[in-house]
Amino acid sequence: QVQLVESGGGLVQAGGSLRFSCVASGSAFSLNAMGWYRQAPGNQRELVARITNRASTNYAEAVKGRFTISRDNTKNTVYLQMNSLKSEDTAVYYCWTEDSMTGINYWGQGTQVTVSS
């Protein structure tokens, strides 16, 4: 069983920056892939970024060059640095992980990001 607690997000002007943190508990964090997804009104939940236990990363095309995912295993935390934010980035952002033993997906509570134009 895994619990994910998100911090960060909020309201920012276009071109600004935000940083998310997600703290994982109840699992061997260093063995799990972690990531961020987002869901805008009227849209499907979509991948933003993933990072594996070997620090390999994957980004959605829409955020490449602007967002950076990282992890700190000593703090059981994954981060998402979001720069050059656009109105299109407005969404609810969810931290994600997969339990390495069961294959079950776990989600954070969801946090709103609103980018004003």
PDB file of C-alpha atoms in Angstrom:
ATOM      1  CA  GLN A   1       0.000   0.000   0.000  1.00  0.00           C
ATOM      2  CA  VAL A   2       1.202   3.454  -0.928  1.00  0.00           C
ATOM      3  CA  GLN A   3       0.132   6.906   0.170  1.00  0.00           C
ATOM      4  CA  LEU A   4       1.002   9.992  -1.861  1.00  0.00           C
ATOM      5  CA  VAL A   5       0.641  13.497  -0.471  1.00  0.00           C
ATOM      6  CA  GLU A   6       1.093  16.439  -2.807  1.00  0.00           C
ATOM      7  CA  SER A   7       2.224  19.946  -1.973  1.00  0.00           C
ATOM      8  CA  GLY A   8       2.492  22.961  -4.215  1.00  0.00           C
ATOM      9  CA  GLY A   9       0.491  24.209  -7.117  1.00  0.00           C
ATOM     10  CA  GLY A  10      -1.598  27.326  -7.073  1.00  0.00           C
ATOM     11  CA  LEU A  11      -2.218  30.365  -9.204  1.00  0.00           C
ATOM     12  CA  VAL A  12       0.491  31.813 -11.395  1.00  0.00           C
ATOM     13  CA  GLN A  13       0.766  34.204 -14.305  1.00  0.00           C
ATOM     14  CA  ALA A  14       1.701  32.877 -17.716  1.00  0.00           C
ATOM     15  CA  GLY A  15       5.462  32.629 -17.984  1.00  0.00           C
ATOM     16  CA  GLY A  16       5.865  31.998 -14.284  1.00  0.00           C
ATOM     17  CA  SER A  17       6.977  28.934 -12.360  1.00  0.00           C
ATOM     18  CA  LEU A  18       5.633  26.516  -9.793  1.00  0.00           C
ATOM     19  CA  ARG A  19       7.056  23.490  -8.049  1.00  0.00           C
ATOM     20  CA  PHE A  20       5.216  20.414  -6.865  1.00  0.00           C
ATOM     21  CA  SER A  21       6.370  17.972  -4.246  1.00  0.00           C
ATOM     22  CA  CYS A  22       4.931  14.543  -3.568  1.00  0.00           C
ATOM     23  CA  VAL A  23       5.863  12.531  -0.507  1.00  0.00           C
ATOM     24  CA  ALA A  24       5.395   8.777  -0.645  1.00  0.00           C
ATOM     25  CA  SER A  25       4.878   6.500   2.320  1.00  0.00           C
ATOM     26  CA  GLY A  26       4.079   2.861   2.855  1.00  0.00           C
ATOM     27  CA  SER A  27       6.331   1.631   0.070  1.00  0.00           C
ATOM     28  CA  ALA A  28       9.944   1.207  -0.957  1.00  0.00           C
ATOM     29  CA  PHE A  29      10.104   4.533  -2.743  1.00  0.00           C
ATOM     30  CA  SER A  30      13.447   3.986  -4.402  1.00  0.00           C
ATOM     31  CA  LEU A  31      12.139   0.884  -6.173  1.00  0.00           C
ATOM     32  CA  ASN A  32       9.088   2.532  -7.701  1.00  0.00           C
ATOM     33  CA  ALA A  33       8.546   4.591 -10.793  1.00  0.00           C
ATOM     34  CA  MET A  34       6.947   7.931  -9.967  1.00  0.00           C
ATOM     35  CA  GLY A  35       5.248  10.554 -12.049  1.00  0.00           C
ATOM     36  CA  TRP A  36       2.813  13.343 -12.536  1.00  0.00           C
ATOM     37  CA  TYR A  37      -0.403  13.347 -14.500  1.00  0.00           C
ATOM     38  CA  ARG A  38      -2.877  16.123 -15.086  1.00  0.00           C
ATOM     39  CA  GLN A  39      -6.506  16.485 -16.013  1.00  0.00           C
ATOM     40  CA  ALA A  40      -7.993  19.645 -17.444  1.00  0.00           C
ATOM     41  CA  PRO A  41     -11.741  20.259 -17.554  1.00  0.00           C
ATOM     42  CA  GLY A  42     -13.295  18.232 -20.337  1.00  0.00           C
ATOM     43  CA  ASN A  43     -10.093  16.296 -20.974  1.00  0.00           C
ATOM     44  CA  GLN A  44      -8.727  12.859 -20.185  1.00  0.00           C
ATOM     45  CA  ARG A  45      -6.077  12.456 -17.549  1.00  0.00           C
ATOM     46  CA  GLU A  46      -2.741  12.622 -19.314  1.00  0.00           C
ATOM     47  CA  LEU A  47       0.865  11.916 -18.507  1.00  0.00           C
ATOM     48  CA  VAL A  48       3.019  14.923 -17.701  1.00  0.00           C
ATOM     49  CA  ALA A  49       6.266  13.281 -16.637  1.00  0.00           C
ATOM     50  CA  ARG A  50       7.636  10.026 -15.234  1.00  0.00           C
ATOM     51  CA  ILE A  51      10.859   9.073 -13.532  1.00  0.00           C
ATOM     52  CA  THR A  52      12.035   5.533 -12.866  1.00  0.00           C
ATOM     53  CA  ASN A  53      14.049   4.149 -10.003  1.00  0.00           C
ATOM     54  CA  ARG A  54      17.072   4.492 -12.282  1.00  0.00           C
ATOM     55  CA  ALA A  55      16.281   8.187 -12.881  1.00  0.00           C
ATOM     56  CA  SER A  56      15.244   7.685 -16.475  1.00  0.00           C
ATOM     57  CA  THR A  57      12.668  10.327 -17.395  1.00  0.00           C
ATOM     58  CA  ASN A  58       9.827  10.671 -19.831  1.00  0.00           C
ATOM     59  CA  TYR A  59       7.905  13.852 -20.637  1.00  0.00           C
ATOM     60  CA  ALA A  60       4.807  14.732 -22.535  1.00  0.00           C
ATOM     61  CA  GLU A  61       5.670  16.603 -25.706  1.00  0.00           C
ATOM     62  CA  ALA A  62       3.710  19.620 -24.514  1.00  0.00           C
ATOM     63  CA  VAL A  63       5.960  20.135 -21.489  1.00  0.00           C
ATOM     64  CA  LYS A  64       9.382  19.184 -22.848  1.00  0.00           C
ATOM     65  CA  GLY A  65      11.942  21.853 -22.142  1.00  0.00           C
ATOM     66  CA  ARG A  66       9.709  23.533 -19.564  1.00  0.00           C
ATOM     67  CA  PHE A  67       9.061  20.916 -16.867  1.00  0.00           C
ATOM     68  CA  THR A  68      11.606  18.874 -14.954  1.00  0.00           C
ATOM     69  CA  ILE A  69      10.865  15.825 -12.835  1.00  0.00           C
ATOM     70  CA  SER A  70      13.289  14.680 -10.158  1.00  0.00           C
ATOM     71  CA  ARG A  71      13.347  12.551  -7.042  1.00  0.00           C
ATOM     72  CA  ASP A  72      15.091  12.498  -3.698  1.00  0.00           C
ATOM     73  CA  ASN A  73      15.062   8.996  -2.294  1.00  0.00           C
ATOM     74  CA  THR A  74      16.385  10.122   1.084  1.00  0.00           C
ATOM     75  CA  LYS A  75      13.168  12.108   1.531  1.00  0.00           C
ATOM     76  CA  ASN A  76      10.837   9.719  -0.308  1.00  0.00           C
ATOM     77  CA  THR A  77       9.864  12.651  -2.482  1.00  0.00           C
ATOM     78  CA  VAL A  78       9.338  13.335  -6.149  1.00  0.00           C
ATOM     79  CA  TYR A  79       9.324  16.867  -7.547  1.00  0.00           C
ATOM     80  CA  LEU A  80       7.963  18.578 -10.600  1.00  0.00           C
ATOM     81  CA  GLN A  81       9.499  21.918 -11.492  1.00  0.00           C
ATOM     82  CA  MET A  82       7.260  23.787 -13.912  1.00  0.00           C
ATOM     83  CA  ASN A  83       8.713  26.757 -15.764  1.00  0.00           C
ATOM     84  CA  SER A  84       7.404  28.992 -18.518  1.00  0.00           C
ATOM     85  CA  LEU A  85       3.868  28.062 -17.621  1.00  0.00           C
ATOM     86  CA  LYS A  86       1.122  28.499 -20.176  1.00  0.00           C
ATOM     87  CA  SER A  87      -2.631  28.763 -19.902  1.00  0.00           C
ATOM     88  CA  GLU A  88      -2.795  25.285 -21.433  1.00  0.00           C
ATOM     89  CA  ASP A  89      -1.067  23.927 -18.328  1.00  0.00           C
ATOM     90  CA  THR A  90      -4.113  24.756 -16.223  1.00  0.00           C
ATOM     91  CA  ALA A  91      -5.318  21.464 -14.761  1.00  0.00           C
ATOM     92  CA  VAL A  92      -5.529  19.341 -11.668  1.00  0.00           C
ATOM     93  CA  TYR A  93      -2.188  17.621 -11.174  1.00  0.00           C
ATOM     94  CA  TYR A  94      -1.879  14.172  -9.654  1.00  0.00           C
ATOM     95  CA  CYS A  95       1.160  12.447  -8.262  1.00  0.00           C
ATOM     96  CA  TRP A  96       1.397   8.817  -9.372  1.00  0.00           C
ATOM     97  CA  THR A  97       3.263   5.677  -8.525  1.00  0.00           C
ATOM     98  CA  GLU A  98       2.992   1.954  -9.127  1.00  0.00           C
ATOM     99  CA  ASP A  99       3.512  -0.554  -6.378  1.00  0.00           C
ATOM    100  CA  SER A 100       6.391  -2.718  -7.515  1.00  0.00           C
ATOM    101  CA  MET A 101       5.052  -5.835  -5.825  1.00  0.00           C
ATOM    102  CA  THR A 102       1.387  -5.697  -6.799  1.00  0.00           C
ATOM    103  CA  GLY A 103       1.367  -3.526  -9.909  1.00  0.00           C
ATOM    104  CA  ILE A 104      -1.398  -1.391  -8.412  1.00  0.00           C
ATOM    105  CA  ASN A 105      -1.430   2.280  -9.337  1.00  0.00           C
ATOM    106  CA  TYR A 106      -1.704   4.917  -6.629  1.00  0.00           C
ATOM    107  CA  TRP A 107      -2.634   8.563  -6.916  1.00  0.00           C
ATOM    108  CA  GLY A 108      -2.156  11.709  -4.903  1.00  0.00           C
ATOM    109  CA  GLN A 109      -5.120  13.802  -3.888  1.00  0.00           C
ATOM    110  CA  GLY A 110      -4.915  16.157  -6.865  1.00  0.00           C
ATOM    111  CA  THR A 111      -3.823  19.782  -6.752  1.00  0.00           C
ATOM    112  CA  GLN A 112      -5.047  22.656  -8.892  1.00  0.00           C
ATOM    113  CA  VAL A 113      -2.700  24.638 -11.093  1.00  0.00           C
ATOM    114  CA  THR A 114      -4.214  27.723 -12.665  1.00  0.00           C
ATOM    115  CA  VAL A 115      -2.186  29.755 -15.135  1.00  0.00           C
ATOM    116  CA  SER A 116      -3.632  33.146 -15.932  1.00  0.00           C
ATOM    117  CA  SER A 117      -3.068  34.801 -19.282  1.00  0.00           C
TER     118      SER A 117
END
